[in-house]
């Protein structure tokens, strides 16, 4: 009879899973892990764990585990804007680059097949494209999902975003299910592969023009997500397109891609050269904080404490504390505390003067540039602030702070559409960035999009209550949390919400 695993066995299991499948389980999921370990480990959990640790080759035990450990929710035409961007932007651009050869698409983490089949249908549905325009390879670690994908029979629930006419074109009724058209079915090749492992064949250079890796990396540990994105980038053609889940970003994971925004959705284009290490900007939460509400600060600390804390965080990165070999002496640290203090007191000239006085080695540090851009924008030097933001974005295109300050400047110049695009980029790149979300909502209301404004302001209201004080200090324009919350409430009230 199977017994409950011990805490240390569950811990060992958790480490093995993150190492082998990339999947990260936080403390709240340990009960589920214990259940799965009981199920697979039988009476001798230690022997099972040792077998799992030693397993190599096709990894049968690991793949069996994937059936119980993966989240497999998917459906046809999920996030339809991305499918439109695929068909109307990525496919035509890649077809041109391929000079008539079919575009090579990878659906990484394809689950039961709805995503790659959607891409095959979308290519056929789009004028100028067609069945021969695309080759789709779809991979997943979960054998049960791949078996379902191969069967290509789906419930009405899987087709909930597919209209009647399209259903009639591509599916035939089969009892309660819908059987996919044979031609579409044959155009997708399914394989069992593990995205968390090196795999020379899967990741061979220049193998894919378009990669969909949606709602997979959000379950990976940051290190495994970073490694998987590096493999994807290495296997893509320069200029190829990468689609992540709509709430996932590459911020802090990769500098190998440009950010694209069309069809009201974000996606990425691979740069010509890849391999630049990603660095997490100081002022932001880890990228995976997106769908988790951060814990509330105990109480808003006094401004002085907050300034010290914010400056400390900049210092840590500015002098490269975690990196060996870089100077950590007192004198080598930029005095950002004073500059932040001046910013808080609205002494922008002094803040700029202090930034200018920083040792040359810190002049191009992203955090220093951000502080400079904020100080310039606050003192009305909009053109100079935008130049600094552009310099920052040239180094780090996914810097949410730079997009935010650029948006403030564009708004100040009366260019609301450009401002909204940059606020949206900031809010997308850092889903916890309350001020960016607030400005998105305010501009949407002003630009007569009440439905979107209501949604974004409601989210901003939630985020503002938990927003990091040092981010409010840097980007809040001198307004305390309470004033920003009141502003958000007033905007919502004006919308009748
Ligand atoms: C939530 S589904 C996403 C399906 C589809 N991409 C979508 O967005 O609708 C996540 C899929 O990723 C797969 N997955 C998780 N870890 C994986 C790994 N290490 N290698 C390959 N696939 C993995 C799971 O088996 C699951 O089918």
Tab-separated table of C-alpha atoms and ligand atoms in Angstrom, residues 20-23 66 70-75 78 107-112 115 139-142 145 193-196 213-216 219-220, ligand 1:
chain	number	residue	atom	x	y	z
A	20	UNK	CA	13.849	17.840	-16.023
A	21	UNK	CA	10.621	19.422	-17.241
A	22	UNK	CA	11.277	23.064	-16.369
A	23	UNK	CA	8.036	23.197	-14.377
A	66	UNK	CA	4.020	15.038	-17.591
A	70	UNK	CA	1.109	19.799	-16.922
A	71	UNK	CA	-1.670	22.327	-17.413
A	72	UNK	CA	-3.145	21.555	-20.818
A	73	UNK	CA	-5.965	24.073	-21.284
A	74	UNK	CA	-6.215	25.177	-24.932
A	75	UNK	CA	-8.785	25.823	-27.653
A	78	UNK	CA	-7.257	31.192	-28.668
A	107	UNK	CA	4.082	25.091	-32.044
A	108	UNK	CA	6.048	24.514	-28.837
A	109	UNK	CA	3.804	23.156	-26.097
A	110	UNK	CA	0.969	22.337	-28.504
A	111	UNK	CA	-1.126	20.370	-25.948
A	112	UNK	CA	-4.022	18.578	-27.724
A	115	UNK	CA	-3.081	25.717	-31.602
A	139	UNK	CA	5.714	19.351	-29.940
A	140	UNK	CA	4.682	18.627	-26.381
A	141	UNK	CA	5.959	16.592	-23.430
A	142	UNK	CA	2.562	15.170	-22.542
A	145	UNK	CA	-2.279	15.289	-25.220
A	193	UNK	CA	9.667	16.573	-27.152
A	194	UNK	CA	10.797	18.252	-23.980
A	195	UNK	CA	11.323	22.011	-24.262
A	196	UNK	CA	13.390	22.014	-21.090
A	213	UNK	CA	5.181	29.094	-27.474
A	214	UNK	CA	2.083	30.261	-25.693
A	215	UNK	CA	1.161	29.607	-22.085
A	216	UNK	CA	4.068	27.248	-21.533
A	219	UNK	CA	4.851	27.393	-15.746
A	220	UNK	CA	8.661	27.246	-16.020
B	1	LIG	C1	-1.492	25.454	-21.246
B	1	LIG	S1	-0.913	24.384	-22.503
B	1	LIG	C2	-0.713	25.526	-23.816
B	1	LIG	C3	-1.278	25.040	-25.108
B	1	LIG	C4	-1.217	26.052	-26.243
B	1	LIG	N1	0.132	26.463	-26.520
B	1	LIG	C5	-2.097	27.233	-25.940
B	1	LIG	O1	-1.606	28.300	-25.588
B	1	LIG	O2	-3.321	27.110	-26.067
B	1	LIG	C6	0.755	24.052	-21.983
B	1	LIG	C7	1.373	22.844	-22.667
B	1	LIG	O3	2.782	22.882	-22.456
B	1	LIG	C8	3.237	21.558	-22.315
B	1	LIG	N2	4.532	21.522	-21.626
B	1	LIG	C9	4.804	21.853	-20.352
B	1	LIG	N3	6.106	21.630	-20.079
B	1	LIG	C10	6.654	21.169	-21.222
B	1	LIG	C11	7.958	20.772	-21.576
B	1	LIG	N4	8.960	20.805	-20.699
B	1	LIG	N5	8.172	20.361	-22.840
B	1	LIG	C12	7.166	20.315	-23.740
B	1	LIG	N6	5.915	20.682	-23.448
B	1	LIG	C13	5.651	21.097	-22.214
B	1	LIG	C14	2.143	20.897	-21.511
B	1	LIG	O4	2.166	19.496	-21.664
B	1	LIG	C15	0.898	21.542	-22.086
B	1	LIG	O5	0.331	20.745	-23.081
